[in-house]
mmCIF file of C-alpha atoms in Angstrom:
data_model
loop_
_atom_site.group_PDB
_atom_site.id
_atom_site.type_symbol
_atom_site.label_atom_id
_atom_site.label_comp_id
_atom_site.label_asym_id
_atom_site.label_seq_id
_atom_site.Cartn_x
_atom_site.Cartn_y
_atom_site.Cartn_z
ATOM 1 C CA UNK A 1 21.583 1.509 9.871
ATOM 2 C CA UNK A 2 22.223 -0.221 6.826
ATOM 3 C CA UNK A 3 23.775 1.114 4.175
ATOM 4 C CA UNK A 4 21.679 2.224 0.597
ATOM 5 C CA UNK A 5 20.435 -0.368 -1.751
ATOM 6 C CA UNK A 6 21.514 0.540 -5.305
ATOM 7 C CA UNK A 7 18.320 0.506 -6.787
ATOM 8 C CA UNK A 8 16.774 3.771 -6.490
ATOM 9 C CA UNK A 9 13.452 4.187 -4.190
ATOM 10 C CA UNK A 10 10.200 3.859 -5.362
ATOM 11 C CA UNK A 11 7.279 6.663 -5.198
ATOM 12 C CA UNK A 12 3.764 5.246 -5.041
ATOM 13 C CA UNK A 13 0.440 7.750 -4.393
ATOM 14 C CA UNK A 14 -3.077 6.220 -2.921
ATOM 15 C CA UNK A 15 -5.401 6.588 -5.493
ATOM 16 C CA UNK A 16 -8.134 8.919 -3.739
ATOM 17 C CA UNK A 17 -11.102 6.600 -5.303
ATOM 18 C CA UNK A 18 -13.028 7.218 -2.317
ATOM 19 C CA UNK A 19 -14.406 10.099 -1.006
ATOM 20 C CA UNK A 20 -13.158 11.798 1.858
ATOM 21 C CA UNK A 21 -9.723 12.141 0.990
ATOM 22 C CA UNK A 22 -6.565 10.459 3.099
ATOM 23 C CA UNK A 23 -6.885 12.419 6.644
ATOM 24 C CA UNK A 24 -10.254 12.422 8.978
ATOM 25 C CA UNK A 25 -10.628 16.030 9.195
ATOM 26 C CA UNK A 26 -12.751 18.893 8.283
ATOM 27 C CA UNK A 27 -9.813 20.678 7.051
ATOM 28 C CA UNK A 28 -10.359 21.617 3.195
ATOM 29 C CA UNK A 29 -8.770 18.717 0.864
ATOM 30 C CA UNK A 30 -9.116 19.817 -2.593
ATOM 31 C CA UNK A 31 -8.902 16.275 -3.636
ATOM 32 C CA UNK A 32 -12.115 14.534 -5.774
ATOM 33 C CA UNK A 33 -13.131 11.032 -6.090
ATOM 34 C CA UNK A 34 -14.184 11.193 -9.509
ATOM 35 C CA UNK A 35 -12.619 9.473 -12.386
ATOM 36 C CA UNK A 36 -12.008 12.825 -14.501
ATOM 37 C CA UNK A 37 -9.876 13.952 -11.237
ATOM 38 C CA UNK A 38 -8.308 10.552 -10.691
ATOM 39 C CA UNK A 39 -7.123 10.397 -14.862
ATOM 40 C CA UNK A 40 -5.491 13.669 -14.669
ATOM 41 C CA UNK A 41 -3.922 12.893 -11.118
ATOM 42 C CA UNK A 42 -2.509 9.773 -12.747
ATOM 43 C CA UNK A 43 -1.159 11.824 -15.454
ATOM 44 C CA UNK A 44 0.451 14.052 -13.325
ATOM 45 C CA UNK A 45 2.216 11.416 -11.344
ATOM 46 C CA UNK A 46 3.387 9.556 -14.171
ATOM 47 C CA UNK A 47 4.974 12.793 -15.231
ATOM 48 C CA UNK A 48 6.256 13.725 -12.275
ATOM 49 C CA UNK A 49 8.090 10.609 -11.197
ATOM 50 C CA UNK A 50 5.620 7.978 -9.483
ATOM 51 C CA UNK A 51 6.002 4.731 -10.289
ATOM 52 C CA UNK A 52 2.533 3.490 -8.810
ATOM 53 C CA UNK A 53 -0.890 3.976 -7.800
ATOM 54 C CA UNK A 54 -2.529 2.105 -5.285
ATOM 55 C CA UNK A 55 -6.262 1.945 -5.402
ATOM 56 C CA UNK A 56 -8.607 1.474 -2.426
ATOM 57 C CA UNK A 57 -11.027 -1.585 -1.510
ATOM 58 C CA UNK A 58 -13.900 -0.203 0.048
ATOM 59 C CA UNK A 59 -17.228 -1.901 0.265
ATOM 60 C CA UNK A 60 -19.212 0.024 3.291
ATOM 61 C CA UNK A 61 -19.031 3.967 4.051
ATOM 62 C CA UNK A 62 -17.006 5.136 7.087
ATOM 63 C CA UNK A 63 -14.758 7.772 8.065
ATOM 64 C CA UNK A 64 -15.646 10.370 5.316
ATOM 65 C CA UNK A 65 -15.519 7.652 2.470
ATOM 66 C CA UNK A 66 -19.827 7.811 1.722
ATOM 67 C CA UNK A 67 -18.525 6.853 -1.565
ATOM 68 C CA UNK A 68 -16.391 4.349 -3.141
ATOM 69 C CA UNK A 69 -15.371 3.217 -6.576
ATOM 70 C CA UNK A 70 -14.675 -0.632 -6.820
ATOM 71 C CA UNK A 71 -11.141 -0.765 -7.272
ATOM 72 C CA UNK A 72 -10.139 -3.240 -10.039
ATOM 73 C CA UNK A 73 -12.465 -1.600 -12.506
ATOM 74 C CA UNK A 74 -11.089 2.186 -11.395
ATOM 75 C CA UNK A 75 -7.492 0.697 -11.868
ATOM 76 C CA UNK A 76 -8.000 -0.246 -15.051
ATOM 77 C CA UNK A 77 -9.288 3.436 -16.120
ATOM 78 C CA UNK A 78 -6.323 4.734 -14.606
ATOM 79 C CA UNK A 79 -4.300 2.496 -16.808
ATOM 80 C CA UNK A 80 -5.819 3.311 -19.862
ATOM 81 C CA UNK A 81 -5.176 6.872 -19.262
ATOM 82 C CA UNK A 82 -1.699 6.564 -18.961
ATOM 83 C CA UNK A 83 1.455 4.680 -20.401
ATOM 84 C CA UNK A 84 4.176 3.954 -17.485
ATOM 85 C CA UNK A 85 2.416 4.105 -14.315
ATOM 86 C CA UNK A 86 1.681 0.625 -12.655
ATOM 87 C CA UNK A 87 -1.493 0.669 -11.081
ATOM 88 C CA UNK A 88 -1.888 -1.727 -7.770
ATOM 89 C CA UNK A 89 -5.540 -3.165 -7.692
ATOM 90 C CA UNK A 90 -6.739 -3.752 -3.945
ATOM 91 C CA UNK A 91 -8.799 -6.713 -3.630
ATOM 92 C CA UNK A 92 -10.236 -8.946 -0.723
ATOM 93 C CA UNK A 93 -10.514 -12.633 -0.803
ATOM 94 C CA UNK A 94 -13.928 -13.556 0.194
ATOM 95 C CA UNK A 95 -15.563 -11.088 -2.703
ATOM 96 C CA UNK A 96 -12.895 -12.384 -5.156
ATOM 97 C CA UNK A 97 -12.202 -15.699 -6.015
ATOM 98 C CA UNK A 98 -8.960 -16.658 -7.281
ATOM 99 C CA UNK A 99 -9.936 -17.379 -10.427
ATOM 100 C CA UNK A 100 -12.166 -14.423 -11.373
ATOM 101 C CA UNK A 101 -9.415 -11.875 -10.110
ATOM 102 C CA UNK A 102 -6.858 -14.003 -11.846
ATOM 103 C CA UNK A 103 -9.072 -13.511 -15.253
ATOM 104 C CA UNK A 104 -9.624 -10.052 -14.610
ATOM 105 C CA UNK A 105 -5.994 -8.833 -13.769
ATOM 106 C CA UNK A 106 -4.597 -11.281 -17.193
ATOM 107 C CA UNK A 107 -7.205 -9.491 -18.937
ATOM 108 C CA UNK A 108 -5.942 -5.916 -18.066
ATOM 109 C CA UNK A 109 -2.092 -6.984 -17.972
ATOM 110 C CA UNK A 110 -2.719 -8.063 -21.481
ATOM 111 C CA UNK A 111 -4.966 -4.798 -22.141
ATOM 112 C CA UNK A 112 -2.429 -2.467 -20.563
ATOM 113 C CA UNK A 113 1.290 -3.860 -21.668
ATOM 114 C CA UNK A 114 1.268 -5.547 -18.118
ATOM 115 C CA UNK A 115 1.032 -2.312 -15.914
ATOM 116 C CA UNK A 116 -1.024 -3.669 -13.348
ATOM 117 C CA UNK A 117 -0.536 -5.802 -9.849
ATOM 118 C CA UNK A 118 -2.502 -6.279 -6.861
ATOM 119 C CA UNK A 119 -2.808 -5.719 -3.207
ATOM 120 C CA UNK A 120 -4.327 -9.112 -1.227
ATOM 121 C CA UNK A 121 -6.117 -7.286 1.624
ATOM 122 C CA UNK A 122 -6.968 -9.641 4.325
ATOM 123 C CA UNK A 123 -9.776 -7.595 5.752
ATOM 124 C CA UNK A 124 -9.908 -5.974 9.572
ATOM 125 C CA UNK A 125 -13.504 -4.381 9.616
ATOM 126 C CA UNK A 126 -15.618 -7.024 10.586
ATOM 127 C CA UNK A 127 -18.681 -4.947 10.071
ATOM 128 C CA UNK A 128 -18.187 -4.231 6.493
ATOM 129 C CA UNK A 129 -17.988 -8.201 5.856
ATOM 130 C CA UNK A 130 -20.889 -8.417 7.696
ATOM 131 C CA UNK A 131 -22.799 -5.885 5.549
ATOM 132 C CA UNK A 132 -22.454 -7.631 2.667
ATOM 133 C CA UNK A 133 -22.671 -10.958 4.167
ATOM 134 C CA UNK A 134 -19.175 -12.312 3.928
ATOM 135 C CA UNK A 135 -18.144 -15.019 6.636
ATOM 136 C CA UNK A 136 -15.902 -13.508 9.120
ATOM 137 C CA UNK A 137 -12.912 -15.932 9.622
ATOM 138 C CA UNK A 138 -10.437 -15.595 12.467
ATOM 139 C CA UNK A 139 -7.492 -13.250 12.263
ATOM 140 C CA UNK A 140 -4.869 -16.078 11.616
ATOM 141 C CA UNK A 141 -7.744 -17.537 9.503
ATOM 142 C CA UNK A 142 -7.849 -14.683 7.211
ATOM 143 C CA UNK A 143 -4.228 -14.245 6.442
ATOM 144 C CA UNK A 144 -4.213 -18.421 6.232
ATOM 145 C CA UNK A 145 -6.832 -17.776 3.233
ATOM 146 C CA UNK A 146 -4.807 -14.671 1.612
ATOM 147 C CA UNK A 147 -1.672 -16.813 1.776
ATOM 148 C CA UNK A 148 -3.924 -19.670 -0.456
ATOM 149 C CA UNK A 149 -5.371 -16.982 -2.547
ATOM 150 C CA UNK A 150 -2.095 -15.878 -3.680
ATOM 151 C CA UNK A 151 -0.728 -19.237 -4.192
ATOM 152 C CA UNK A 152 -3.922 -20.064 -6.357
ATOM 153 C CA UNK A 153 -3.538 -16.864 -8.288
ATOM 154 C CA UNK A 154 0.145 -16.990 -9.190
ATOM 155 C CA UNK A 155 -0.571 -20.801 -10.187
ATOM 156 C CA UNK A 156 -3.516 -19.503 -12.554
ATOM 157 C CA UNK A 157 -1.000 -17.258 -14.105
ATOM 158 C CA UNK A 158 1.876 -19.463 -14.130
ATOM 159 C CA UNK A 159 1.017 -23.162 -15.360
ATOM 160 C CA UNK A 160 -1.134 -25.036 -17.574
ATOM 161 C CA UNK A 161 -3.567 -27.678 -15.998
ATOM 162 C CA UNK A 162 -3.372 -26.101 -12.259
ATOM 163 C CA UNK A 163 -4.425 -28.041 -9.455
ATOM 164 C CA UNK A 164 -4.542 -27.080 -5.875
ATOM 165 C CA UNK A 165 -6.377 -28.669 -2.942
ATOM 166 C CA UNK A 166 -6.519 -26.462 -0.097
ATOM 167 C CA UNK A 167 -8.580 -25.840 2.650
ATOM 168 C CA UNK A 168 -10.143 -22.684 1.322
ATOM 169 C CA UNK A 169 -9.698 -23.488 -2.821
ATOM 170 C CA UNK A 170 -9.670 -25.908 -5.000
ATOM 171 C CA UNK A 171 -8.485 -26.426 -8.516
ATOM 172 C CA UNK A 172 -8.636 -29.447 -10.942
ATOM 173 C CA UNK A 173 -6.842 -29.364 -14.300
ATOM 174 C CA UNK A 174 -7.419 -25.578 -14.915
ATOM 175 C CA UNK A 175 -5.722 -23.487 -17.940
ATOM 176 C CA UNK A 176 -6.414 -20.017 -18.252
ATOM 177 C CA UNK A 177 -5.523 -18.217 -21.140
ATOM 178 C CA UNK A 178 -4.431 -15.392 -22.147
ATOM 179 C CA UNK A 179 -2.046 -15.626 -19.373
ATOM 180 C CA UNK A 180 -0.726 -11.938 -17.858
ATOM 181 C CA UNK A 181 1.612 -10.192 -20.351
ATOM 182 C CA UNK A 182 5.243 -10.365 -19.557
ATOM 183 C CA UNK A 183 6.252 -10.644 -15.853
ATOM 184 C CA UNK A 184 3.810 -11.745 -13.609
ATOM 185 C CA UNK A 185 1.981 -9.123 -12.148
ATOM 186 C CA UNK A 186 3.586 -8.154 -8.428
ATOM 187 C CA UNK A 187 1.800 -9.114 -5.100
ATOM 188 C CA UNK A 188 1.533 -6.601 -2.552
ATOM 189 C CA UNK A 189 0.341 -7.128 0.959
ATOM 190 C CA UNK A 190 0.278 -5.227 4.345
ATOM 191 C CA UNK A 191 -0.275 -5.504 8.052
ATOM 192 C CA UNK A 192 1.947 -5.687 11.248
ATOM 193 C CA UNK A 193 0.965 -8.829 12.959
ATOM 194 C CA UNK A 194 2.828 -12.014 12.957
ATOM 195 C CA UNK A 195 0.526 -13.731 10.725
ATOM 196 C CA UNK A 196 0.758 -10.963 8.196
ATOM 197 C CA UNK A 197 4.792 -11.023 8.511
ATOM 198 C CA UNK A 198 4.888 -14.610 8.102
ATOM 199 C CA UNK A 199 3.015 -14.312 5.109
ATOM 200 C CA UNK A 200 4.676 -11.625 3.281
ATOM 201 C CA UNK A 201 7.991 -14.114 3.900
ATOM 202 C CA UNK A 202 6.464 -16.868 2.127
ATOM 203 C CA UNK A 203 4.581 -15.449 -0.601
ATOM 204 C CA UNK A 204 4.359 -12.135 -1.689
ATOM 205 C CA UNK A 205 6.618 -9.722 -3.779
ATOM 206 C CA UNK A 206 5.927 -6.672 -1.718
ATOM 207 C CA UNK A 207 4.654 -5.764 2.042
ATOM 208 C CA UNK A 208 3.219 -3.003 3.071
ATOM 209 C CA UNK A 209 3.651 -1.142 6.088
ATOM 210 C CA UNK A 210 2.017 1.496 8.627
ATOM 211 C CA UNK A 211 3.599 4.871 8.675
ATOM 212 C CA UNK A 212 7.048 4.489 11.127
ATOM 213 C CA UNK A 213 9.956 6.061 11.726
ATOM 214 C CA UNK A 214 13.119 4.704 10.916
ATOM 215 C CA UNK A 215 13.697 2.556 13.772
ATOM 216 C CA UNK A 216 10.467 1.185 13.915
ATOM 217 C CA UNK A 217 10.543 -0.147 10.344
ATOM 218 C CA UNK A 218 14.053 -1.403 10.431
ATOM 219 C CA UNK A 219 12.566 -4.069 13.346
ATOM 220 C CA UNK A 220 10.053 -4.919 10.810
ATOM 221 C CA UNK A 221 12.467 -5.527 8.126
ATOM 222 C CA UNK A 222 15.088 -7.153 10.298
ATOM 223 C CA UNK A 223 12.270 -9.568 11.461
ATOM 224 C CA UNK A 224 10.898 -10.259 7.713
ATOM 225 C CA UNK A 225 14.552 -11.228 6.571
ATOM 226 C CA UNK A 226 15.116 -13.387 9.313
ATOM 227 C CA UNK A 227 11.350 -15.592 8.351
ATOM 228 C CA UNK A 228 12.634 -15.535 4.577
ATOM 229 C CA UNK A 229 15.653 -17.283 5.290
ATOM 230 C CA UNK A 230 13.767 -19.713 7.756
ATOM 231 C CA UNK A 231 11.153 -20.436 5.089
ATOM 232 C CA UNK A 232 13.414 -21.008 2.289
ATOM 233 C CA UNK A 233 12.080 -17.972 0.498
ATOM 234 C CA UNK A 234 13.747 -17.645 -3.062
ATOM 235 C CA UNK A 235 13.684 -13.933 -3.480
ATOM 236 C CA UNK A 236 13.648 -10.934 -1.123
ATOM 237 C CA UNK A 237 10.412 -9.201 0.261
ATOM 238 C CA UNK A 238 10.162 -5.487 -0.978
ATOM 239 C CA UNK A 239 9.056 -3.172 1.763
ATOM 240 C CA UNK A 240 6.896 -0.424 1.103
ATOM 241 C CA UNK A 241 5.994 2.466 3.843
ATOM 242 C CA UNK A 242 3.319 4.751 4.275
ATOM 243 C CA UNK A 243 3.615 8.222 4.922
ATOM 244 C CA UNK A 244 1.669 11.430 4.709
ATOM 245 C CA UNK A 245 3.341 14.238 2.871
ATOM 246 C CA UNK A 246 3.087 18.028 3.846
ATOM 247 C CA UNK A 247 5.888 19.782 1.867
ATOM 248 C CA UNK A 248 6.291 23.142 2.275
ATOM 249 C CA UNK A 249 8.620 25.999 2.127
ATOM 250 C CA UNK A 250 8.930 26.513 5.268
ATOM 251 C CA UNK A 251 8.693 24.180 8.306
ATOM 252 C CA UNK A 252 7.185 26.079 9.962
ATOM 253 C CA UNK A 253 4.211 26.538 7.437
ATOM 254 C CA UNK A 254 4.228 22.635 7.152
ATOM 255 C CA UNK A 255 4.136 22.286 11.138
ATOM 256 C CA UNK A 256 1.008 24.860 11.215
ATOM 257 C CA UNK A 257 -0.652 22.787 8.378
ATOM 258 C CA UNK A 258 -0.495 19.443 10.240
ATOM 259 C CA UNK A 259 -1.755 21.266 13.299
ATOM 260 C CA UNK A 260 -4.363 22.633 11.535
ATOM 261 C CA UNK A 261 -5.586 18.924 10.224
ATOM 262 C CA UNK A 262 -5.410 17.623 13.419
ATOM 263 C CA UNK A 263 -6.938 20.640 15.125
ATOM 264 C CA UNK A 264 -10.045 20.202 12.845
ATOM 265 C CA UNK A 265 -9.884 16.508 13.153
ATOM 266 C CA UNK A 266 -13.370 14.870 13.298
ATOM 267 C CA UNK A 267 -13.253 13.198 17.133
ATOM 268 C CA UNK A 268 -16.478 10.923 16.851
ATOM 269 C CA UNK A 269 -15.112 9.309 13.510
ATOM 270 C CA UNK A 270 -11.383 9.078 14.644
ATOM 271 C CA UNK A 271 -12.904 7.476 17.951
ATOM 272 C CA UNK A 272 -15.300 5.656 15.797
ATOM 273 C CA UNK A 273 -11.961 4.264 13.610
ATOM 274 C CA UNK A 274 -10.017 3.683 16.643
ATOM 275 C CA UNK A 275 -12.144 1.330 18.559
ATOM 276 C CA UNK A 276 -12.774 -0.622 15.401
ATOM 277 C CA UNK A 277 -8.923 -1.329 14.607
ATOM 278 C CA UNK A 278 -8.348 -1.848 18.111
ATOM 279 C CA UNK A 279 -11.151 -4.798 17.989
ATOM 280 C CA UNK A 280 -8.939 -5.773 14.918
ATOM 281 C CA UNK A 281 -5.656 -5.966 16.760
ATOM 282 C CA UNK A 282 -6.481 -7.504 19.603
ATOM 283 C CA UNK A 283 -8.232 -10.602 17.621
ATOM 284 C CA UNK A 284 -4.468 -11.604 16.702
ATOM 285 C CA UNK A 285 -2.990 -14.313 19.320
ATOM 286 C CA UNK A 286 -0.332 -11.529 19.938
ATOM 287 C CA UNK A 287 -3.137 -9.186 20.453
ATOM 288 C CA UNK A 288 -1.106 -6.647 18.168
ATOM 289 C CA UNK A 289 -2.303 -5.335 14.683
ATOM 290 C CA UNK A 290 -1.104 -2.188 12.211
ATOM 291 C CA UNK A 291 -2.901 0.412 14.903
ATOM 292 C CA UNK A 292 -1.499 -1.286 18.408
ATOM 293 C CA UNK A 293 0.808 1.630 19.178
ATOM 294 C CA UNK A 294 -1.649 4.498 17.304
ATOM 295 C CA UNK A 295 -2.493 7.848 18.968
ATOM 296 C CA UNK A 296 -5.425 9.955 18.485
ATOM 297 C CA UNK A 297 -3.171 12.167 16.399
ATOM 298 C CA UNK A 298 -1.968 9.266 14.189
ATOM 299 C CA UNK A 299 -5.247 7.733 13.235
ATOM 300 C CA UNK A 300 -6.314 11.041 11.830
ATOM 301 C CA UNK A 301 -4.108 9.936 8.766
ATOM 302 C CA UNK A 302 -5.926 6.116 9.155
ATOM 303 C CA UNK A 303 -2.375 4.549 7.979
ATOM 304 C CA UNK A 304 -0.219 6.033 10.659
ATOM 305 C CA UNK A 305 1.296 8.470 7.738
ATOM 306 C CA UNK A 306 2.641 11.219 9.857
ATOM 307 C CA UNK A 307 4.388 8.767 11.757
ATOM 308 C CA UNK A 308 6.676 8.582 8.966
ATOM 309 C CA UNK A 309 7.725 12.326 9.476
ATOM 310 C CA UNK A 310 7.605 13.652 5.787
ATOM 311 C CA UNK A 311 6.541 17.293 6.990
ATOM 312 C CA UNK A 312 8.734 20.160 6.063
ATOM 313 C CA UNK A 313 11.151 21.625 3.533
ATOM 314 C CA UNK A 314 11.857 19.644 0.356
ATOM 315 C CA UNK A 315 15.276 19.219 1.663
ATOM 316 C CA UNK A 316 14.122 17.721 5.073
ATOM 317 C CA UNK A 317 11.554 15.708 3.552
ATOM 318 C CA UNK A 318 14.102 14.352 1.125
ATOM 319 C CA UNK A 319 16.617 13.681 3.877
ATOM 320 C CA UNK A 320 13.905 11.600 6.167
ATOM 321 C CA UNK A 321 13.123 9.573 2.907
ATOM 322 C CA UNK A 322 16.548 8.342 2.728
ATOM 323 C CA UNK A 323 16.528 7.775 6.254
ATOM 324 C CA UNK A 324 13.701 5.377 5.437
ATOM 325 C CA UNK A 325 15.351 3.891 2.460
ATOM 326 C CA UNK A 326 18.486 2.923 4.930
ATOM 327 C CA UNK A 327 16.043 1.326 7.378
ATOM 328 C CA UNK A 328 14.918 -0.943 4.614
ATOM 329 C CA UNK A 329 12.329 0.870 2.508
ATOM 330 C CA UNK A 330 12.127 0.155 -1.492
ATOM 331 C CA UNK A 331 8.829 2.184 -1.773
ATOM 332 C CA UNK A 332 7.555 5.200 -0.271
ATOM 333 C CA UNK A 333 3.160 5.199 -0.322
ATOM 334 C CA UNK A 334 2.227 8.722 -0.191
ATOM 335 C CA UNK A 335 -1.106 10.454 0.778
ATOM 336 C CA UNK A 336 -1.397 14.082 0.478
ATOM 337 C CA UNK A 337 -4.453 16.936 1.306
ATOM 338 C CA UNK A 338 -4.712 18.228 -2.354
ATOM 339 C CA UNK A 339 -3.486 15.340 -4.792
ATOM 340 C CA UNK A 340 -2.966 17.009 -8.019
ATOM 341 C CA UNK A 341 -1.181 20.002 -6.618
ATOM 342 C CA UNK A 342 0.902 18.170 -4.308
ATOM 343 C CA UNK A 343 2.319 14.746 -6.425
ATOM 344 C CA UNK A 344 3.401 17.700 -9.109
ATOM 345 C CA UNK A 345 5.309 19.374 -6.424
ATOM 346 C CA UNK A 346 6.760 16.460 -4.585
ATOM 347 C CA UNK A 347 7.949 15.376 -8.370
ATOM 348 C CA UNK A 348 9.480 18.610 -8.692
ATOM 349 C CA UNK A 349 10.900 19.476 -5.656
ATOM 350 C CA UNK A 350 11.539 16.486 -3.610
ATOM 351 C CA UNK A 351 12.439 13.867 -5.705
ATOM 352 C CA UNK A 352 15.253 15.407 -7.830
ATOM 353 C CA UNK A 353 16.811 15.973 -3.950
ATOM 354 C CA UNK A 354 16.369 12.395 -3.136
ATOM 355 C CA UNK A 355 18.140 11.310 -6.599
ATOM 356 C CA UNK A 356 20.863 13.117 -5.757
ATOM 357 C CA UNK A 357 21.523 12.125 -1.862
ATOM 358 C CA UNK A 358 21.028 8.188 -3.455
ATOM 359 C CA UNK A 359 23.882 9.486 -6.419
ATOM 360 C CA UNK A 360 25.615 10.844 -3.465
ATOM 361 C CA UNK A 361 25.598 8.102 -1.623
ATOM 362 C CA UNK A 362 26.500 5.863 -4.335
ATOM 363 C CA UNK A 363 29.855 7.478 -5.068
ATOM 364 C CA UNK A 364 30.587 7.193 -1.339
ATOM 365 C CA UNK A 365 30.473 3.817 -1.407
ATOM 366 C CA UNK A 366 32.261 3.195 -4.719
ATOM 367 C CA UNK A 367 34.642 5.171 -3.705
ATOM 368 C CA UNK A 368 35.108 3.107 -0.433
ATOM 369 C CA UNK A 369 35.385 -0.088 -2.283
#
């Protein structure tokens, strides 16, 4: 394992701006997709030591998400209700053009003291594209378009008289004003395919990966570091890893709750999701994507959040978070059953322990120098 980096870990939570919660299960989830719940949740997260919130992008119903709020406008509402929290708006090239997205985000940046970022989603669900009349590109073409999308948006934000002659987008002497306030919005992306990691290694500020063990995460991070050097990227891609938190006063209670989530899984919905994500993975040249090795249990939390194993007592979870940091994580992206209560609990009982462990590691490293 590598030594801990000196920069403290960041924490983010999934914004429940779609219905159905974060697990495909009939277990009770005291979480709502409405704006009042989410405004209060954002304020709780900000007060609890969370740095980011990630809004979700969905255009069609499925797997419990019968209702979906649009991500960019919803992100703005959360920013208006907070003072420090950064909100990451998920966007999808195709429905969004670079000019529209650049203008939206620059305006929100101006209105919220520069606290808005973007997560560029390349798309995996062919049925969603068909439903809204968007052309479906081959796997690697989707990532080529996303990379060009990022280059275009970043160029619009940072340059006057911006020009681009790409395969997907073209600009001629385009100047957009006002620009985003302060530093440019950060660009996040996800994916586990070769094309996804290569895109991250060339153009993205942050790379999100599905839940994983420290060993599995380290292999992904090492691959990205190697590719960064090959591509000559002048900055380090930071790494965020997904996790589903089940933090209780005893390990037995946490494990029993996990078992109940799995026992109450909705089999047809989980199997349907598995079928779609397998199709998505098989469309990549290496026939492997985000969910290539996911089991039925993994897919009950549809971003493999159980695999990160943040399930147990505050002390156990804090130690496991540090294990992910040693493997290369810069950020932990969290989902919960009952968001308001559990974000507050995590902030009160887990984050302070993580900060103590980080400080202890720093003291050990300083003493060894």
